[in-house]
mmCIF file of C-alpha atoms in Angstrom:
data_model
loop_
_atom_site.group_PDB
_atom_site.id
_atom_site.type_symbol
_atom_site.label_atom_id
_atom_site.label_comp_id
_atom_site.label_asym_id
_atom_site.label_seq_id
_atom_site.Cartn_x
_atom_site.Cartn_y
_atom_site.Cartn_z
ATOM 1 C CA MET A 1 0.023 -0.147 0.304
ATOM 2 C CA LYS A 2 2.644 2.552 -1.203
ATOM 3 C CA GLY A 3 1.731 6.019 -0.488
ATOM 4 C CA LEU A 4 -0.948 4.814 1.584
ATOM 5 C CA LYS A 5 -1.567 7.953 4.320
ATOM 6 C CA LEU A 6 -4.676 8.183 4.340
ATOM 7 C CA MET A 7 -12.787 11.937 5.812
ATOM 8 C CA HIS A 8 -22.784 24.853 1.734
ATOM 9 C CA ARG A 9 -21.938 23.026 5.733
ATOM 10 C CA GLU A 10 -18.900 20.966 4.714
ATOM 11 C CA ARG A 11 -16.951 22.989 3.104
ATOM 12 C CA ARG A 12 -17.035 25.877 5.279
ATOM 13 C CA ALA A 13 -16.296 23.378 7.681
ATOM 14 C CA LEU A 14 -13.271 22.143 5.568
ATOM 15 C CA CYS A 15 -11.802 25.404 5.317
ATOM 16 C CA SER A 16 -11.597 25.458 8.765
ATOM 17 C CA MET A 17 -9.863 22.838 9.345
ATOM 18 C CA ASN A 18 -6.797 22.978 11.406
ATOM 19 C CA HIS A 19 -3.032 21.479 10.823
ATOM 20 C CA ALA A 20 -3.793 18.105 12.241
ATOM 21 C CA SER A 21 -7.320 17.937 10.325
ATOM 22 C CA ARG A 22 -5.443 18.751 6.907
ATOM 23 C CA LEU A 23 -2.672 15.798 7.805
ATOM 24 C CA GLN A 24 -5.777 13.876 8.026
ATOM 25 C CA TRP A 25 -7.440 14.814 5.018
ATOM 26 C CA HIS A 26 -4.552 14.307 2.936
ATOM 27 C CA ALA A 27 -3.667 10.830 4.424
ATOM 28 C CA LEU A 28 -7.456 9.968 3.574
ATOM 29 C CA LEU A 29 -7.554 11.410 -0.046
ATOM 30 C CA ILE A 30 -4.013 9.115 -0.582
ATOM 31 C CA ILE A 31 -5.789 5.994 0.397
ATOM 32 C CA LEU A 32 -8.428 6.570 -1.899
ATOM 33 C CA ALA A 33 -5.934 7.270 -4.666
ATOM 34 C CA ALA A 34 -4.686 3.811 -4.078
ATOM 35 C CA LEU A 35 -7.590 1.886 -4.675
ATOM 36 C CA ARG A 36 -6.779 0.426 -7.871
ATOM 37 C CA GLY A 37 -5.998 -2.916 -7.130
ATOM 38 C CA GLN A 38 -8.118 -5.966 -7.019
ATOM 39 C CA CYS A 39 -10.312 -6.595 -4.225
ATOM 40 C CA ARG A 40 -12.723 -9.841 -3.922
ATOM 41 C CA TYR A 41 -15.382 -8.489 -6.176
ATOM 42 C CA ILE A 42 -14.641 -4.903 -7.682
ATOM 43 C CA GLN A 43 -11.733 -3.370 -8.630
ATOM 44 C CA VAL A 44 -11.611 0.199 -7.624
ATOM 45 C CA ARG A 45 -10.040 2.706 -10.331
ATOM 46 C CA ASP A 46 -8.728 6.578 -10.316
ATOM 47 C CA ALA A 47 -11.683 8.272 -8.890
ATOM 48 C CA THR A 48 -9.516 10.505 -6.411
ATOM 49 C CA GLU A 49 -11.790 13.513 -7.571
ATOM 50 C CA ASP A 50 -14.750 11.860 -6.187
ATOM 51 C CA ALA A 51 -13.564 11.574 -2.954
ATOM 52 C CA LEU A 52 -15.069 13.952 0.057
ATOM 53 C CA VAL A 53 -13.658 13.285 3.539
ATOM 54 C CA LEU A 54 -15.428 14.283 6.103
ATOM 55 C CA LEU A 55 -13.386 13.952 9.456
ATOM 56 C CA ASN A 56 -14.296 17.344 10.715
ATOM 57 C CA THR A 57 -15.561 17.728 14.503
ATOM 58 C CA ASP A 58 -17.381 20.657 13.844
ATOM 59 C CA ILE A 59 -19.907 19.452 11.671
ATOM 60 C CA LYS A 60 -20.348 16.631 14.910
ATOM 61 C CA ARG A 61 -21.035 19.417 17.065
ATOM 62 C CA GLU A 62 -23.154 21.312 15.175
ATOM 63 C CA LEU A 63 -25.481 18.996 14.973
ATOM 64 C CA SER A 64 -28.196 18.056 17.905
ATOM 65 C CA GLN A 65 -29.528 14.314 18.239
ATOM 66 C CA GLU A 66 -32.742 15.030 17.328
ATOM 67 C CA GLN A 67 -31.093 16.448 13.625
ATOM 68 C CA LEU A 68 -30.169 13.833 10.800
ATOM 69 C CA TYR A 69 -27.568 15.051 8.654
ATOM 70 C CA ARG A 70 -28.420 14.173 5.481
ATOM 71 C CA ARG A 71 -25.920 14.257 1.928
ATOM 72 C CA PRO A 72 -25.770 12.559 -1.508
ATOM 73 C CA LEU A 73 -22.958 9.924 -1.842
ATOM 74 C CA ARG A 74 -20.293 10.020 -4.794
ATOM 75 C CA CYS A 75 -18.799 6.632 -5.968
ATOM 76 C CA ILE A 76 -15.755 6.835 -3.911
ATOM 77 C CA ASP A 77 -16.702 8.622 -0.654
ATOM 78 C CA MET A 78 -15.969 8.334 2.758
ATOM 79 C CA LEU A 79 -17.712 8.987 6.023
ATOM 80 C CA SER A 80 -17.038 9.937 9.767
ATOM 81 C CA ILE A 81 -20.135 10.802 10.677
ATOM 82 C CA ASP A 82 -23.928 9.726 11.487
ATOM 83 C CA GLY A 83 -26.462 9.975 9.203
ATOM 84 C CA GLN A 84 -28.311 9.249 6.243
ATOM 85 C CA PHE A 85 -26.838 9.125 3.209
ATOM 86 C CA THR A 86 -28.357 8.524 -0.410
ATOM 87 C CA PHE A 87 -26.445 7.243 -3.994
ATOM 88 C CA LYS A 88 -28.328 7.727 -6.984
ATOM 89 C CA ALA A 89 -26.314 7.415 -10.257
ATOM 90 C CA GLU A 90 -26.771 9.649 -12.898
ATOM 91 C CA GLN A 91 -24.760 7.658 -15.628
ATOM 92 C CA PRO A 92 -23.712 3.893 -14.951
ATOM 93 C CA GLN A 93 -21.114 4.008 -12.098
ATOM 94 C CA LEU A 94 -19.353 0.316 -12.348
ATOM 95 C CA HIS A 95 -16.610 0.533 -9.698
ATOM 96 C CA CYS A 96 -17.506 2.519 -6.379
ATOM 97 C CA ALA A 97 -16.298 2.091 -2.587
ATOM 98 C CA LEU A 98 -17.688 3.695 0.641
ATOM 99 C CA PHE A 99 -15.334 3.955 3.520
ATOM 100 C CA LEU A 100 -16.837 4.396 7.248
ATOM 101 C CA ILE A 101 -15.080 5.257 10.247
ATOM 102 C CA GLY A 102 -15.426 6.073 13.363
ATOM 103 C CA ASP A 103 -13.808 6.960 16.639
ATOM 104 C CA PRO A 104 -11.559 3.891 18.132
ATOM 105 C CA GLU A 105 -14.489 3.167 20.737
ATOM 106 C CA GLU A 106 -17.241 3.014 18.312
ATOM 107 C CA PHE A 107 -18.851 -0.037 15.821
ATOM 108 C CA ILE A 108 -21.078 0.990 12.904
ATOM 109 C CA THR A 109 -24.220 0.030 12.120
ATOM 110 C CA ILE A 110 -25.565 0.394 8.496
ATOM 111 C CA GLU A 111 -29.396 0.290 8.121
ATOM 112 C CA TYR A 112 -30.829 0.126 4.569
ATOM 113 C CA ASN A 113 -33.780 2.595 4.181
ATOM 114 C CA PHE A 114 -34.189 2.013 0.658
ATOM 115 C CA VAL A 115 -32.572 -0.081 -1.898
ATOM 116 C CA ASN A 116 -33.199 -0.194 -6.064
ATOM 117 C CA ILE A 117 -30.918 -1.495 -7.679
ATOM 118 C CA ASP A 118 -30.928 -4.350 -10.593
ATOM 119 C CA CYS A 119 -29.144 -7.286 -9.315
ATOM 120 C CA LEU A 120 -30.023 -9.314 -12.092
ATOM 121 C CA GLY A 121 -28.133 -6.997 -14.263
ATOM 122 C CA GLY A 122 -25.125 -6.445 -12.722
ATOM 123 C CA ASP A 123 -25.545 -4.275 -9.916
ATOM 124 C CA ILE A 124 -24.314 -4.760 -6.398
ATOM 125 C CA LEU A 125 -24.505 -3.580 -3.042
ATOM 126 C CA LYS A 126 -22.051 -5.311 -0.575
ATOM 127 C CA VAL A 127 -20.995 -4.548 2.963
ATOM 128 C CA PHE A 128 -17.613 -5.646 3.943
ATOM 129 C CA ASP A 129 -16.868 -5.916 7.893
ATOM 130 C CA GLY A 130 -13.430 -4.162 7.708
ATOM 131 C CA TRP A 131 -11.333 -2.491 5.337
ATOM 132 C CA ILE A 132 -10.061 -4.172 2.289
ATOM 133 C CA ILE A 133 -7.589 -2.368 -0.606
ATOM 134 C CA LYS A 134 -5.416 -4.486 -2.997
ATOM 135 C CA GLY A 135 -6.458 -7.864 -1.273
ATOM 136 C CA GLU A 136 -5.344 -6.581 1.950
ATOM 137 C CA LYS A 137 -7.937 -6.436 5.161
ATOM 138 C CA PHE A 138 -8.252 -4.893 8.344
ATOM 139 C CA PRO A 139 -8.530 -6.679 10.645
ATOM 140 C CA SER A 140 -6.305 -9.402 9.628
ATOM 141 C CA SER A 141 -7.780 -13.010 9.102
ATOM 142 C CA LEU A 142 -5.728 -13.632 12.176
ATOM 143 C CA ASP A 143 -7.393 -10.914 14.193
ATOM 144 C CA HIS A 144 -11.014 -11.277 12.484
ATOM 145 C CA PRO A 145 -13.418 -13.976 14.512
ATOM 146 C CA LEU A 146 -15.076 -14.526 10.937
ATOM 147 C CA SER A 147 -14.059 -15.826 7.702
ATOM 148 C CA THR A 148 -13.117 -13.611 4.871
ATOM 149 C CA SER A 149 -16.413 -14.583 2.232
ATOM 150 C CA GLU A 150 -18.434 -14.284 5.971
ATOM 151 C CA ARG A 151 -17.345 -11.003 6.802
ATOM 152 C CA TYR A 152 -19.735 -9.894 3.356
ATOM 153 C CA THR A 153 -23.148 -8.768 3.298
ATOM 154 C CA ASP A 154 -24.193 -9.277 0.119
ATOM 155 C CA ILE A 155 -27.901 -7.413 -0.424
ATOM 156 C CA CYS A 156 -28.153 -9.334 -3.551
ATOM 157 C CA GLU A 157 -27.698 -12.548 -2.764
ATOM 158 C CA ASP A 158 -28.794 -13.195 0.480
ATOM 159 C CA GLY A 159 -32.368 -12.707 -0.989
ATOM 160 C CA ASN A 160 -34.490 -10.785 2.178
ATOM 161 C CA MET A 161 -32.502 -7.885 3.144
ATOM 162 C CA GLN A 162 -31.220 -7.293 6.706
ATOM 163 C CA SER A 163 -32.636 -4.513 8.247
ATOM 164 C CA ILE A 164 -29.258 -3.812 9.783
ATOM 165 C CA THR A 165 -25.690 -4.541 9.304
ATOM 166 C CA ARG A 166 -23.192 -4.303 12.316
ATOM 167 C CA SER A 167 -19.387 -3.939 11.887
ATOM 168 C CA SER A 168 -17.207 -5.808 14.690
ATOM 169 C CA GLN A 169 -14.712 -2.324 14.970
ATOM 170 C CA ASN A 170 -14.619 0.991 14.119
ATOM 171 C CA VAL A 171 -14.386 0.576 10.453
ATOM 172 C CA ALA A 172 -16.212 -1.094 7.474
ATOM 173 C CA MET A 173 -16.937 -1.076 3.648
ATOM 174 C CA ILE A 174 -19.341 -0.687 1.056
ATOM 175 C CA PHE A 175 -19.101 -1.818 -2.228
ATOM 176 C CA PHE A 176 -21.746 -1.192 -4.788
ATOM 177 C CA ARG A 177 -22.102 -1.001 -8.944
ATOM 178 C CA VAL A 178 -25.235 0.435 -10.717
ATOM 179 C CA HIS A 179 -25.617 0.102 -14.241
ATOM 180 C CA LYS A 180 -28.810 2.394 -14.760
ATOM 181 C CA PRO A 181 -29.487 6.096 -14.282
ATOM 182 C CA GLY A 182 -31.886 7.159 -11.332
ATOM 183 C CA TYR A 183 -31.194 3.658 -9.628
ATOM 184 C CA GLY A 184 -29.454 3.918 -5.948
ATOM 185 C CA PHE A 185 -30.232 3.611 -2.518
ATOM 186 C CA THR A 186 -30.626 5.278 0.868
ATOM 187 C CA LEU A 187 -28.547 4.403 3.987
ATOM 188 C CA THR A 188 -28.777 5.564 7.786
ATOM 189 C CA ILE A 189 -25.335 4.879 8.942
ATOM 190 C CA ARG A 190 -24.957 5.347 12.825
ATOM 191 C CA LYS A 191 -22.163 4.924 15.569
ATOM 192 C CA THR A 192 -22.508 2.934 18.709
ATOM 193 C CA PRO A 193 -20.236 3.096 21.891
ATOM 194 C CA LYS A 194 -17.941 -0.230 22.485
ATOM 195 C CA MET A 195 -16.665 -1.505 25.115
ATOM 196 C CA PHE A 196 -13.000 -3.208 25.443
ATOM 197 C CA PRO A 197 -12.585 -1.835 21.586
ATOM 198 C CA CYS A 198 -10.227 -4.614 19.634
ATOM 199 C CA ASN A 199 -9.197 -3.791 15.812
ATOM 200 C CA VAL A 200 -9.034 0.317 15.486
ATOM 201 C CA ILE A 201 -7.592 2.420 12.810
ATOM 202 C CA SER A 202 -6.554 5.545 13.918
ATOM 203 C CA GLN A 203 -8.173 9.085 11.849
ATOM 204 C CA SER A 204 -5.422 10.610 13.628
ATOM 205 C CA PRO A 205 -1.710 10.409 13.590
ATOM 206 C CA SER A 206 -1.415 11.675 16.973
ATOM 207 C CA GLY A 207 -3.338 10.502 20.150
ATOM 208 C CA LYS A 208 -3.176 7.903 23.270
ATOM 209 C CA PHE A 209 -5.396 4.862 23.666
ATOM 210 C CA THR A 210 -5.731 1.973 26.353
ATOM 211 C CA MET A 211 -6.279 -1.313 24.829
ATOM 212 C CA ILE A 212 -8.079 -4.157 26.950
ATOM 213 C CA ILE A 213 -8.381 -7.964 26.440
ATOM 214 C CA PRO A 214 -10.309 -9.242 29.262
ATOM 215 C CA HIS A 215 -9.735 -12.826 29.372
ATOM 216 C CA GLN A 216 -10.521 -13.439 25.936
ATOM 217 C CA HIS A 217 -8.332 -15.379 23.322
ATOM 218 C CA ARG A 218 -8.293 -13.383 20.516
ATOM 219 C CA ASN A 219 -5.872 -10.970 18.840
ATOM 220 C CA CYS A 220 -6.109 -7.060 18.472
ATOM 221 C CA SER A 221 -4.593 -4.581 16.389
ATOM 222 C CA PHE A 222 -4.500 -0.696 16.557
ATOM 223 C CA SER A 223 -3.661 0.735 13.009
ATOM 224 C CA ILE A 224 -2.197 4.170 12.603
ATOM 225 C CA ILE A 225 -1.850 4.881 8.473
ATOM 226 C CA TYR A 226 0.680 7.343 8.958
ATOM 227 C CA PRO A 227 4.836 6.747 10.288
ATOM 228 C CA VAL A 228 4.912 7.551 13.662
ATOM 229 C CA VAL A 229 6.627 7.141 16.885
ATOM 230 C CA ILE A 230 5.202 4.920 19.788
ATOM 231 C CA LYS A 231 5.894 5.336 23.356
ATOM 232 C CA ILE A 232 4.316 2.291 25.193
ATOM 233 C CA SER A 233 4.131 3.902 29.229
ATOM 234 C CA ASP A 234 2.322 0.898 30.712
ATOM 235 C CA LEU A 235 1.597 -2.651 30.046
ATOM 236 C CA THR A 236 0.015 -5.814 31.574
ATOM 237 C CA LEU A 237 0.250 -9.082 30.781
ATOM 238 C CA GLY A 238 0.682 -12.353 32.274
ATOM 239 C CA HIS A 239 4.543 -13.240 31.362
ATOM 240 C CA PHE A 240 8.256 -12.581 31.635
ATOM 241 C CA ASN A 241 10.063 -9.341 31.154
ATOM 242 C CA GLU A 242 11.620 -8.858 27.913
ATOM 243 C CA LEU A 243 11.731 -6.599 25.226
ATOM 244 C CA GLN A 244 13.487 -7.534 22.254
ATOM 245 C CA ILE A 245 14.570 -5.477 19.164
ATOM 246 C CA LYS A 246 14.764 -8.016 15.787
ATOM 247 C CA LYS A 247 17.907 -7.293 13.792
ATOM 248 C CA PRO A 248 17.583 -10.242 13.043
ATOM 249 C CA PRO A 249 14.113 -11.665 14.446
ATOM 250 C CA PRO A 250 15.523 -13.613 17.894
ATOM 251 C CA LYS A 251 12.597 -16.055 19.345
ATOM 252 C CA GLY A 252 11.441 -13.370 20.672
ATOM 253 C CA CYS A 253 8.118 -13.807 22.255
ATOM 254 C CA GLY A 254 6.738 -16.233 20.152
ATOM 255 C CA GLY A 255 6.729 -19.016 22.778
ATOM 256 C CA ALA A 256 4.593 -16.794 25.141
ATOM 257 C CA GLY A 257 0.498 -16.456 25.177
ATOM 258 C CA ASP A 258 0.377 -12.944 25.819
ATOM 259 C CA PHE A 259 2.656 -10.474 24.428
ATOM 260 C CA VAL A 260 2.550 -6.973 22.592
ATOM 261 C CA GLU A 261 4.339 -6.240 19.009
ATOM 262 C CA LEU A 262 4.938 -3.482 17.170
ATOM 263 C CA LEU A 263 4.581 -3.775 13.343
ATOM 264 C CA GLY A 264 5.299 -1.362 10.736
ATOM 265 C CA GLY A 265 4.771 -1.987 6.713
ATOM 266 C CA ALA A 266 3.528 -0.852 3.788
ATOM 267 C CA GLY A 267 -0.106 -2.377 3.249
ATOM 268 C CA LEU A 268 -3.493 -2.486 5.615
ATOM 269 C CA ASP A 269 -2.913 -6.194 6.481
ATOM 270 C CA PRO A 270 -1.307 -6.594 9.889
ATOM 271 C CA SER A 271 -0.363 -10.120 9.096
ATOM 272 C CA ASN A 272 1.977 -9.185 5.611
ATOM 273 C CA MET A 273 3.584 -6.841 8.323
ATOM 274 C CA PHE A 274 7.236 -6.845 9.046
ATOM 275 C CA PRO A 275 7.465 -7.423 13.091
ATOM 276 C CA LEU A 276 10.195 -4.880 14.743
ATOM 277 C CA ALA A 277 9.594 -5.654 18.687
ATOM 278 C CA ASP A 278 7.917 -7.966 21.163
ATOM 279 C CA LEU A 279 7.213 -6.933 24.378
ATOM 280 C CA CYS A 280 6.161 -9.791 26.655
ATOM 281 C CA HIS A 281 6.005 -8.661 30.288
ATOM 282 C CA SER A 282 4.198 -6.201 32.495
ATOM 283 C CA PHE A 283 6.335 -3.127 33.039
ATOM 284 C CA HIS A 284 5.452 0.825 34.120
ATOM 285 C CA GLY A 285 7.622 2.701 32.211
ATOM 286 C CA SER A 286 8.218 3.790 28.878
ATOM 287 C CA ALA A 287 9.286 1.880 26.007
ATOM 288 C CA GLN A 288 9.625 4.317 22.878
ATOM 289 C CA MET A 289 10.023 2.990 19.345
ATOM 290 C CA LYS A 290 10.155 5.140 15.705
ATOM 291 C CA ILE A 291 8.105 2.968 12.922
ATOM 292 C CA GLY A 292 9.228 4.878 9.758
ATOM 293 C CA CYS A 293 6.770 3.009 7.229
ATOM 294 C CA ASP A 294 3.821 3.983 5.416
ATOM 295 C CA ASN A 295 1.194 2.117 8.369
ATOM 296 C CA SER A 296 2.680 1.658 12.299
ATOM 297 C CA VAL A 297 0.510 -1.306 13.894
ATOM 298 C CA VAL A 298 0.563 -2.050 17.943
ATOM 299 C CA ARG A 299 -0.922 -5.983 17.681
ATOM 300 C CA MET A 300 -2.099 -7.807 21.209
ATOM 301 C CA VAL A 301 -2.032 -11.327 21.452
ATOM 302 C CA SER A 302 -4.066 -12.682 24.287
ATOM 303 C CA SER A 303 -4.519 -16.638 25.343
ATOM 304 C CA GLY A 304 -7.100 -15.987 27.572
ATOM 305 C CA LYS A 305 -6.091 -16.682 30.649
ATOM 306 C CA PHE A 306 -5.340 -12.862 32.047
ATOM 307 C CA ILE A 307 -6.544 -9.398 31.537
ATOM 308 C CA ASN A 308 -4.165 -7.868 29.263
ATOM 309 C CA ARG A 309 -3.533 -4.178 28.778
ATOM 310 C CA VAL A 310 -1.525 -1.639 27.100
ATOM 311 C CA THR A 311 -1.307 1.985 27.147
ATOM 312 C CA PHE A 312 0.335 3.847 24.373
ATOM 313 C CA GLU A 313 0.781 7.239 23.129
ATOM 314 C CA TYR A 314 1.537 7.995 19.142
ATOM 315 C CA SER A 315 2.679 11.176 17.415
ATOM 316 C CA LEU A 316 3.166 11.616 13.661
ATOM 317 C CA LEU A 317 7.278 10.729 12.473
ATOM 318 C CA ASP A 318 9.328 14.267 10.701
ATOM 319 C CA ARG A 319 11.306 11.923 8.421
ATOM 320 C CA GLN A 320 12.772 14.481 7.191
ATOM 321 C CA LEU A 321 14.311 15.325 10.812
ATOM 322 C CA GLU A 322 15.312 11.769 11.493
ATOM 323 C CA ARG A 323 17.052 12.026 8.261
ATOM 324 C CA GLN A 324 18.988 15.254 9.071
ATOM 325 C CA GLN A 325 20.238 13.666 12.123
ATOM 326 C CA GLY A 326 21.271 10.873 10.596
ATOM 327 C CA ASN A 327 18.710 8.235 11.817
ATOM 328 C CA SER A 328 17.886 5.242 9.901
ATOM 329 C CA VAL A 329 14.118 4.777 10.638
ATOM 330 C CA GLU A 330 12.497 3.254 6.834
ATOM 331 C CA GLU A 331 15.215 0.332 6.990
ATOM 332 C CA VAL A 332 12.815 -1.810 9.252
ATOM 333 C CA CYS A 333 10.185 -1.586 6.805
ATOM 334 C CA SER A 334 11.805 -4.160 4.769
ATOM 335 C CA PRO A 335 12.915 -7.710 5.833
ATOM 336 C CA LEU A 336 16.278 -8.097 6.543
ATOM 337 C CA ASP A 337 18.967 -10.565 4.897
#
C-alpha cells in the first residue's frame, strides 16, 4: 500500500480545518487514490476527484441528536459522521466504494432504508466488515473471528435484505455498482459505543489509547496509517520480561501466550507487516520506538487466561528531521537479509 496515507456546511467546515485535520485529509485522499488493485468483488480505479472526506468534528458539534444529517454519496466516498446518505446514479457507476470510520471506541451500524438496484442486471451492494484494499484486509484474517467470505453482507445474494448490518470494529466498507441512471439506495449510518474495542484504525496521526483484552482468546490490532513514534507507558500481561528488537529476529515472544508486538509495513494487513519489537512482560515506565513505515501497528496477542492491557501514545514521525539527524528509521520497513 505504497503511499497509503490516508474523510454549503461541509465546505465551511473543511475550510476551517486546523493543521492536524489537514494531515488527516491528505492522508485519506492518498488512501482513496491507491484504490486501484483487485479486491474480492470489485476493482476500484482512479476516482480520487470523487473523494469527499468528512473528518472534521465541527460538523458533529453542530448537529444535535434530534437532527439527522443528510447528504448525497459519491462513487468513491468516506464517512466519519452519523446520518442518512443517498446514492443515485446519473450515469453507470461500476467501481464504487464507501469507506466508513468511527472513533476507536465505536462500531458502525448500517440501516438499509431504501434499495433500488438491478441485481439481475449486474448491480451490486455489498458490505465488508472492515476495510479491504488491493486484497489486503483490516482486521487481518488472524485478528477477525469470521472468515473472509463471512465478513461480506451481499444484498443481492441474501434474498431477504437484513434491516441492519453491524461492524465488529470502528471501520467498515461498502462496495456498490449501479448501471442504470436513477437507480440507487439510501442508508442510515450510526456509531455505537463499544466496550473493550479490539481492532482499530486511527483517524489521526497522534493520540493516546488503552487496549484491554479481558480474559478473551483473541488478537487485537491498532493501526495508524502514518509513520509514527510510539511510546508505551503501561503494559500488563501474564508473562516474563523482555523487550527485544528484531535485527535479525530472535526467538522473541512467539512462545508466550500473551504479548504485544510492534509492526510496520506498506500494506493494510497486519499479518503481512514486518515485526519490529516484542514486549512479553508487564512494566510501568516507558518504551519508545520510531516506525518510519507507511503503516504502524500495535498488536496484542491474548491467550484468554489474563486481563491484558497496554497504554500507548503515538505522534507523527518527522522523517525528514530523522534523516537530517542521521537516523535511519525506514530500513525496518523491509525484511533484513
